[in-house]
Amino acid sequence: MVENLPVLSHVHNGLTIEGYSRAAVQTYWRVNELKVLFDCGGQPWDFMGTPTMFISHTHLDHVAALPAYVSRRRMMKMDPPVIYLPDSAVDATWDMLQLFRRLDRGAMPCELIGLLPGDETSISREYIVTSLPTRHTIDSLGFVIHQRRHKLKPEFQGLEGDKIRDLKLAGTEITEETRVPVFAYTGDTSPPGLDNNPVFYEAKTLVSELTFVAPEHRKEKIHKHGHMHIDDYRQRADRFQNELIIASHLSTRYNDAQVKRLAQKALPDALGGRMKLWL
């Protein structure tokens, strides 16, 4: 397999989270078992075979490789991908792909589907993706993947199997759906993107942005430009119920050693050992 771009990987709760993210450079993610991608600032060759993508917003470090992704799938005779993105960005994104079609002299077959906050997208019988409003400098969305589970309604619990079978055959709805948030991705956002969507704090795995870690960087300016500072995490430490918090999208102002040192100083316990710096 061609390794054309950096990819980090971490397994948690049966899901393999893969990707890379540095601010103003490139951001791309895959949840392998769920066959879904998030953002396309780069396009690792190995990610090409994943047919479904959700785009948080259309800054270049999140979409620059979209034409390569679509074109490579065509060249490899794969089905056109389905790409979900903020509704306001659909027309311009389609126009961009058609310009590349003229430049490349190759078709750009794909389906672009616009999303609004609150929209739900089924990606399998078991999993559904909900779009959530985040706070950035352009229209942006975050996403949470829920696992749908069905359990026997309380009034039928304790019944013998043959009685449950008879009720089911008679057309009685004997189960109810519950949803478990197993994965969430904020994309780029300032703190209201988290605070206004409590499910981000509840998902088993949260991939969130942490762009700035140096104490001298002014948080009001960071928030104005739609980003997060490590102090925002410290101030909300008691809200994170997640099993794993992946902190990504770190600024290129810092090298890896600086990030680790400053993060350790600001959050010595790394949110109870649950925060993983994506470096």
mmCIF file of N, CA, C and O in Angstrom, residues 177-247:
data_model
loop_
_atom_site.group_PDB
_atom_site.id
_atom_site.type_symbol
_atom_site.label_atom_id
_atom_site.label_comp_id
_atom_site.label_asym_id
_atom_site.label_seq_id
_atom_site.Cartn_x
_atom_site.Cartn_y
_atom_site.Cartn_z
ATOM 1 N N GLU A 177 -36.149 1.741 20.697
ATOM 2 C CA GLU A 177 -34.789 2.076 20.275
ATOM 3 C C GLU A 177 -34.107 2.984 21.292
ATOM 4 O O GLU A 177 -34.702 3.935 21.808
ATOM 5 N N THR A 178 -32.880 2.662 21.600
ATOM 6 C CA THR A 178 -32.026 3.565 22.366
ATOM 7 C C THR A 178 -30.808 3.895 21.518
ATOM 8 O O THR A 178 -30.432 3.133 20.625
ATOM 9 N N ARG A 179 -30.227 5.034 21.771
ATOM 10 C CA ARG A 179 -29.059 5.461 21.002
ATOM 11 C C ARG A 179 -27.888 5.734 21.938
ATOM 12 O O ARG A 179 -28.030 6.456 22.923
ATOM 13 N N VAL A 180 -26.753 5.181 21.581
ATOM 14 C CA VAL A 180 -25.533 5.364 22.366
ATOM 15 C C VAL A 180 -24.533 6.142 21.526
ATOM 16 O O VAL A 180 -24.144 5.692 20.439
ATOM 17 N N PRO A 181 -24.093 7.324 21.986
ATOM 18 C CA PRO A 181 -23.109 8.086 21.214
ATOM 19 C C PRO A 181 -21.715 7.458 21.349
ATOM 20 O O PRO A 181 -21.093 7.530 22.406
ATOM 21 N N VAL A 182 -21.256 6.836 20.279
ATOM 22 C CA VAL A 182 -20.000 6.101 20.353
ATOM 23 C C VAL A 182 -18.808 6.902 19.827
ATOM 24 O O VAL A 182 -17.660 6.621 20.184
ATOM 25 N N PHE A 183 -19.081 7.911 18.992
ATOM 26 C CA PHE A 183 -17.989 8.690 18.402
ATOM 27 C C PHE A 183 -18.508 10.075 18.056
ATOM 28 O O PHE A 183 -19.616 10.225 17.547
ATOM 29 N N ALA A 184 -17.689 11.094 18.323
ATOM 30 C CA ALA A 184 -18.069 12.459 17.971
ATOM 31 C C ALA A 184 -16.859 13.199 17.417
ATOM 32 O O ALA A 184 -15.720 12.980 17.849
ATOM 33 N N TYR A 185 -17.118 14.073 16.468
ATOM 34 C CA TYR A 185 -16.072 14.866 15.816
ATOM 35 C C TYR A 185 -16.559 16.311 15.730
ATOM 36 O O TYR A 185 -17.593 16.584 15.126
ATOM 37 N N THR A 186 -15.819 17.217 16.338
ATOM 38 C CA THR A 186 -16.258 18.617 16.367
ATOM 39 C C THR A 186 -15.858 19.388 15.129
ATOM 40 O O THR A 186 -16.487 20.404 14.817
ATOM 41 N N GLY A 187 -14.807 18.965 14.405
ATOM 42 C CA GLY A 187 -14.224 19.865 13.427
ATOM 43 C C GLY A 187 -13.651 21.073 14.143
ATOM 44 O O GLY A 187 -13.391 21.044 15.356
ATOM 45 N N ASP A 188 -13.465 22.166 13.402
ATOM 46 C CA ASP A 188 -12.935 23.388 14.007
ATOM 47 C C ASP A 188 -14.067 24.147 14.678
ATOM 48 O O ASP A 188 -15.116 24.398 14.071
ATOM 49 N N THR A 189 -13.853 24.555 15.930
ATOM 50 C CA THR A 189 -14.908 25.276 16.641
ATOM 51 C C THR A 189 -14.331 26.018 17.836
ATOM 52 O O THR A 189 -13.311 25.624 18.403
ATOM 53 N N SER A 190 -15.000 27.082 18.206
ATOM 54 C CA SER A 190 -14.729 27.735 19.483
ATOM 55 C C SER A 190 -15.581 27.056 20.555
ATOM 56 O O SER A 190 -16.405 26.193 20.244
ATOM 57 N N PRO A 191 -15.406 27.407 21.822
ATOM 58 C CA PRO A 191 -16.078 26.676 22.898
ATOM 59 C C PRO A 191 -17.588 26.507 22.774
ATOM 60 O O PRO A 191 -18.105 25.450 23.160
ATOM 61 N N PRO A 192 -18.350 27.479 22.230
ATOM 62 C CA PRO A 192 -19.791 27.234 22.126
ATOM 63 C C PRO A 192 -20.161 26.007 21.301
ATOM 64 O O PRO A 192 -21.235 25.425 21.505
ATOM 65 N N GLY A 193 -19.289 25.600 20.384
ATOM 66 C CA GLY A 193 -19.556 24.391 19.622
ATOM 67 C C GLY A 193 -19.660 23.166 20.508
ATOM 68 O O GLY A 193 -20.422 22.233 20.222
ATOM 69 N N LEU A 194 -18.905 23.153 21.589
ATOM 70 C CA LEU A 194 -19.030 22.090 22.581
ATOM 71 C C LEU A 194 -20.202 22.347 23.529
ATOM 72 O O LEU A 194 -21.052 21.491 23.735
ATOM 73 N N ASP A 195 -20.229 23.545 24.077
ATOM 74 C CA ASP A 195 -21.200 23.834 25.137
ATOM 75 C C ASP A 195 -22.643 23.740 24.662
ATOM 76 O O ASP A 195 -23.529 23.358 25.434
ATOM 77 N N ASN A 196 -22.896 24.092 23.406
ATOM 78 C CA ASN A 196 -24.267 24.073 22.889
ATOM 79 C C ASN A 196 -24.703 22.691 22.422
ATOM 80 O O ASN A 196 -25.851 22.516 22.000
ATOM 81 N N ASN A 197 -23.813 21.730 22.473
ATOM 82 C CA ASN A 197 -24.106 20.360 22.043
ATOM 83 C C ASN A 197 -23.616 19.390 23.115
ATOM 84 O O ASN A 197 -22.551 18.792 22.981
ATOM 85 N N PRO A 198 -24.362 19.219 24.204
ATOM 86 C CA PRO A 198 -23.894 18.393 25.323
ATOM 87 C C PRO A 198 -23.501 16.977 24.932
ATOM 88 O O PRO A 198 -22.682 16.357 25.618
ATOM 89 N N VAL A 199 -24.038 16.469 23.822
ATOM 90 C CA VAL A 199 -23.694 15.103 23.414
ATOM 91 C C VAL A 199 -22.208 14.970 23.110
ATOM 92 O O VAL A 199 -21.644 13.877 23.219
ATOM 93 N N PHE A 200 -21.550 16.068 22.737
ATOM 94 C CA PHE A 200 -20.104 15.999 22.531
ATOM 95 C C PHE A 200 -19.393 15.550 23.812
ATOM 96 O O PHE A 200 -18.390 14.833 23.756
ATOM 97 N N TYR A 201 -19.900 15.987 24.943
ATOM 98 C CA TYR A 201 -19.300 15.616 26.222
ATOM 99 C C TYR A 201 -19.642 14.186 26.634
ATOM 100 O O TYR A 201 -19.041 13.652 27.563
ATOM 101 N N GLU A 202 -20.629 13.580 25.965
ATOM 102 C CA GLU A 202 -21.125 12.271 26.362
ATOM 103 C C GLU A 202 -20.611 11.130 25.494
ATOM 104 O O GLU A 202 -20.678 9.966 25.898
ATOM 105 N N ALA A 203 -20.151 11.426 24.279
ATOM 106 C CA ALA A 203 -19.717 10.367 23.361
ATOM 107 C C ALA A 203 -18.551 9.585 23.955
ATOM 108 O O ALA A 203 -17.685 10.148 24.640
ATOM 109 N N LYS A 204 -18.525 8.291 23.704
ATOM 110 C CA LYS A 204 -17.446 7.468 24.240
ATOM 111 C C LYS A 204 -16.086 7.964 23.767
ATOM 112 O O LYS A 204 -15.136 8.061 24.550
ATOM 113 N N THR A 205 -15.985 8.291 22.465
ATOM 114 C CA THR A 205 -14.761 8.874 21.925
ATOM 115 C C THR A 205 -15.090 10.231 21.332
ATOM 116 O O THR A 205 -16.029 10.354 20.538
ATOM 117 N N LEU A 206 -14.353 11.245 21.738
ATOM 118 C CA LEU A 206 -14.512 12.592 21.212
ATOM 119 C C LEU A 206 -13.223 13.007 20.505
ATOM 120 O O LEU A 206 -12.153 13.002 21.107
ATOM 121 N N VAL A 207 -13.332 13.360 19.229
ATOM 122 C CA VAL A 207 -12.224 13.974 18.500
ATOM 123 C C VAL A 207 -12.538 15.458 18.418
ATOM 124 O O VAL A 207 -13.479 15.871 17.730
ATOM 125 N N SER A 208 -11.778 16.239 19.138
ATOM 126 C CA SER A 208 -12.045 17.670 19.239
ATOM 127 C C SER A 208 -10.810 18.455 18.840
ATOM 128 O O SER A 208 -9.712 17.916 18.723
ATOM 129 N N GLU A 209 -11.015 19.731 18.632
ATOM 130 C CA GLU A 209 -9.880 20.557 18.247
ATOM 131 C C GLU A 209 -9.244 21.208 19.469
ATOM 132 O O GLU A 209 -9.933 21.627 20.401
ATOM 133 N N LEU A 210 -7.934 21.254 19.466
ATOM 134 C CA LEU A 210 -7.155 21.966 20.473
ATOM 135 C C LEU A 210 -6.022 22.641 19.709
ATOM 136 O O LEU A 210 -4.963 22.059 19.496
ATOM 137 N N THR A 211 -6.262 23.873 19.266
ATOM 138 C CA THR A 211 -5.303 24.527 18.379
ATOM 139 C C THR A 211 -4.188 25.214 19.147
ATOM 140 O O THR A 211 -3.035 25.206 18.717
ATOM 141 N N PHE A 212 -4.501 25.789 20.312
ATOM 142 C CA PHE A 212 -3.512 26.593 21.026
ATOM 143 C C PHE A 212 -3.285 26.069 22.443
ATOM 144 O O PHE A 212 -4.233 25.698 23.139
ATOM 145 N N VAL A 213 -2.012 26.076 22.868
ATOM 146 C CA VAL A 213 -1.669 25.604 24.203
ATOM 147 C C VAL A 213 -0.797 26.583 24.989
ATOM 148 O O VAL A 213 -0.629 26.410 26.192
ATOM 149 N N ALA A 214 -0.230 27.601 24.341
ATOM 150 C CA ALA A 214 0.654 28.535 25.043
ATOM 151 C C ALA A 214 -0.159 29.538 25.847
ATOM 152 O O ALA A 214 -1.151 30.076 25.350
ATOM 153 N N PRO A 215 0.224 29.807 27.091
ATOM 154 C CA PRO A 215 -0.568 30.710 27.942
ATOM 155 C C PRO A 215 -0.622 32.134 27.411
ATOM 156 O O PRO A 215 -1.568 32.870 27.705
ATOM 157 N N GLU A 216 0.381 32.565 26.635
ATOM 158 C CA GLU A 216 0.407 33.952 26.172
ATOM 159 C C GLU A 216 -0.545 34.223 25.009
ATOM 160 O O GLU A 216 -0.796 35.377 24.659
ATOM 161 N N HIS A 217 -1.052 33.186 24.391
ATOM 162 C CA HIS A 217 -1.988 33.397 23.291
ATOM 163 C C HIS A 217 -3.349 33.821 23.837
ATOM 164 O O HIS A 217 -3.925 33.159 24.692
ATOM 165 N N ARG A 218 -3.863 34.939 23.314
ATOM 166 C CA ARG A 218 -5.080 35.549 23.852
ATOM 167 C C ARG A 218 -6.315 34.747 23.448
ATOM 168 O O ARG A 218 -6.588 34.551 22.271
ATOM 169 N N LYS A 219 -7.059 34.339 24.455
ATOM 170 C CA LYS A 219 -8.203 33.462 24.180
ATOM 171 C C LYS A 219 -9.340 34.171 23.461
ATOM 172 O O LYS A 219 -10.041 33.561 22.663
ATOM 173 N N GLU A 220 -9.518 35.471 23.703
ATOM 174 C CA GLU A 220 -10.597 36.160 22.998
ATOM 175 C C GLU A 220 -10.348 36.188 21.485
ATOM 176 O O GLU A 220 -11.272 36.048 20.683
ATOM 177 N N LYS A 221 -9.089 36.331 21.085
ATOM 178 C CA LYS A 221 -8.752 36.299 19.662
ATOM 179 C C LYS A 221 -8.889 34.886 19.109
ATOM 180 O O LYS A 221 -9.376 34.678 17.989
ATOM 181 N N ILE A 222 -8.460 33.899 19.888
ATOM 182 C CA ILE A 222 -8.585 32.489 19.476
ATOM 183 C C ILE A 222 -10.055 32.141 19.252
ATOM 184 O O ILE A 222 -10.415 31.535 18.234
ATOM 185 N N HIS A 223 -10.900 32.542 20.183
ATOM 186 C CA HIS A 223 -12.329 32.230 20.065
ATOM 187 C C HIS A 223 -12.951 32.967 18.885
ATOM 188 O O HIS A 223 -13.819 32.414 18.192
ATOM 189 N N LYS A 224 -12.532 34.198 18.648
ATOM 190 C CA LYS A 224 -13.059 34.971 17.523
ATOM 191 C C LYS A 224 -12.804 34.260 16.206
ATOM 192 O O LYS A 224 -13.633 34.308 15.286
ATOM 193 N N HIS A 225 -11.677 33.576 16.105
ATOM 194 C CA HIS A 225 -11.321 32.869 14.877
ATOM 195 C C HIS A 225 -11.778 31.403 14.889
ATOM 196 O O HIS A 225 -11.355 30.613 14.053
ATOM 197 N N GLY A 226 -12.626 31.066 15.857
ATOM 198 C CA GLY A 226 -13.273 29.765 15.830
ATOM 199 C C GLY A 226 -12.413 28.611 16.286
ATOM 200 O O GLY A 226 -12.531 27.506 15.734
ATOM 201 N N HIS A 227 -11.587 28.833 17.312
ATOM 202 C CA HIS A 227 -10.697 27.774 17.768
ATOM 203 C C HIS A 227 -10.729 27.651 19.292
ATOM 204 O O HIS A 227 -11.399 28.411 19.983
ATOM 205 N N MET A 228 -9.957 26.675 19.793
ATOM 206 C CA MET A 228 -9.948 26.353 21.221
ATOM 207 C C MET A 228 -8.536 26.483 21.786
ATOM 208 O O MET A 228 -7.545 26.226 21.088
ATOM 209 N N HIS A 229 -8.477 26.841 23.055
ATOM 210 C CA HIS A 229 -7.230 26.906 23.821
ATOM 211 C C HIS A 229 -7.302 25.834 24.914
ATOM 212 O O HIS A 229 -8.392 25.461 25.361
ATOM 213 N N ILE A 230 -6.180 25.362 25.351
ATOM 214 C CA ILE A 230 -6.186 24.310 26.373
ATOM 215 C C ILE A 230 -6.860 24.778 27.664
ATOM 216 O O ILE A 230 -7.431 23.964 28.400
ATOM 217 N N ASP A 231 -6.837 26.088 27.926
ATOM 218 C CA ASP A 231 -7.554 26.585 29.102
ATOM 219 C C ASP A 231 -9.059 26.333 28.991
ATOM 220 O O ASP A 231 -9.743 26.182 30.016
ATOM 221 N N ASP A 232 -9.583 26.283 27.777
ATOM 222 C CA ASP A 232 -11.009 25.976 27.595
ATOM 223 C C ASP A 232 -11.322 24.570 28.073
ATOM 224 O O ASP A 232 -12.421 24.308 28.593
ATOM 225 N N TYR A 233 -10.383 23.667 27.907
ATOM 226 C CA TYR A 233 -10.564 22.297 28.401
ATOM 227 C C TYR A 233 -10.459 22.256 29.918
ATOM 228 O O TYR A 233 -11.242 21.567 30.579
ATOM 229 N N ARG A 234 -9.494 22.974 30.461
ATOM 230 C CA ARG A 234 -9.334 22.976 31.908
ATOM 231 C C ARG A 234 -10.577 23.537 32.597
ATOM 232 O O ARG A 234 -11.023 23.008 33.618
ATOM 233 N N GLN A 235 -11.148 24.594 32.023
ATOM 234 C CA GLN A 235 -12.329 25.209 32.617
ATOM 235 C C GLN A 235 -13.560 24.314 32.542
ATOM 236 O O GLN A 235 -14.514 24.502 33.301
ATOM 237 N N ARG A 236 -13.551 23.341 31.656
ATOM 238 C CA ARG A 236 -14.691 22.442 31.474
ATOM 239 C C ARG A 236 -14.367 21.013 31.896
ATOM 240 O O ARG A 236 -15.066 20.077 31.528
ATOM 241 N N ALA A 237 -13.323 20.857 32.671
ATOM 242 C CA ALA A 237 -12.822 19.514 32.986
ATOM 243 C C ALA A 237 -13.894 18.602 33.569
ATOM 244 O O ALA A 237 -13.931 17.403 33.278
ATOM 245 N N ASP A 238 -14.796 19.171 34.372
ATOM 246 C CA ASP A 238 -15.804 18.326 35.016
ATOM 247 C C ASP A 238 -16.966 17.975 34.088
ATOM 248 O O ASP A 238 -17.849 17.190 34.464
ATOM 249 N N ARG A 239 -16.985 18.518 32.876
ATOM 250 C CA ARG A 239 -18.079 18.236 31.944
ATOM 251 C C ARG A 239 -17.779 17.042 31.036
ATOM 252 O O ARG A 239 -18.688 16.414 30.512
ATOM 253 N N PHE A 240 -16.508 16.738 30.845
ATOM 254 C CA PHE A 240 -16.137 15.677 29.912
ATOM 255 C C PHE A 240 -16.417 14.314 30.541
ATOM 256 O O PHE A 240 -15.739 13.887 31.470
ATOM 257 N N GLN A 241 -17.423 13.636 30.009
ATOM 258 C CA GLN A 241 -17.741 12.283 30.450
ATOM 259 C C GLN A 241 -17.136 11.236 29.519
ATOM 260 O O GLN A 241 -17.291 10.036 29.750
ATOM 261 N N ASN A 242 -16.437 11.678 28.494
ATOM 262 C CA ASN A 242 -15.915 10.772 27.473
ATOM 263 C C ASN A 242 -14.901 9.793 28.041
ATOM 264 O O ASN A 242 -14.171 10.101 28.977
ATOM 265 N N GLU A 243 -14.840 8.616 27.440
ATOM 266 C CA GLU A 243 -13.799 7.646 27.783
ATOM 267 C C GLU A 243 -12.460 8.047 27.176
ATOM 268 O O GLU A 243 -11.402 7.781 27.756
ATOM 269 N N LEU A 244 -12.512 8.675 25.996
ATOM 270 C CA LEU A 244 -11.304 9.095 25.285
ATOM 271 C C LEU A 244 -11.565 10.435 24.632
ATOM 272 O O LEU A 244 -12.589 10.621 23.974
ATOM 273 N N ILE A 245 -10.642 11.397 24.829
ATOM 274 C CA ILE A 245 -10.708 12.700 24.178
ATOM 275 C C ILE A 245 -9.438 12.859 23.353
ATOM 276 O O ILE A 245 -8.330 12.907 23.903
ATOM 277 N N ILE A 246 -9.590 12.886 22.040
ATOM 278 C CA ILE A 246 -8.454 13.085 21.150
ATOM 279 C C ILE A 246 -8.357 14.573 20.842
ATOM 280 O O ILE A 246 -9.273 15.162 20.255
ATOM 281 N N ALA A 247 -7.271 15.188 21.268
ATOM 282 C CA ALA A 247 -7.046 16.613 21.054
ATOM 283 C C ALA A 247 -6.192 16.787 19.807
ATOM 284 O O ALA A 247 -5.039 16.355 19.760
#
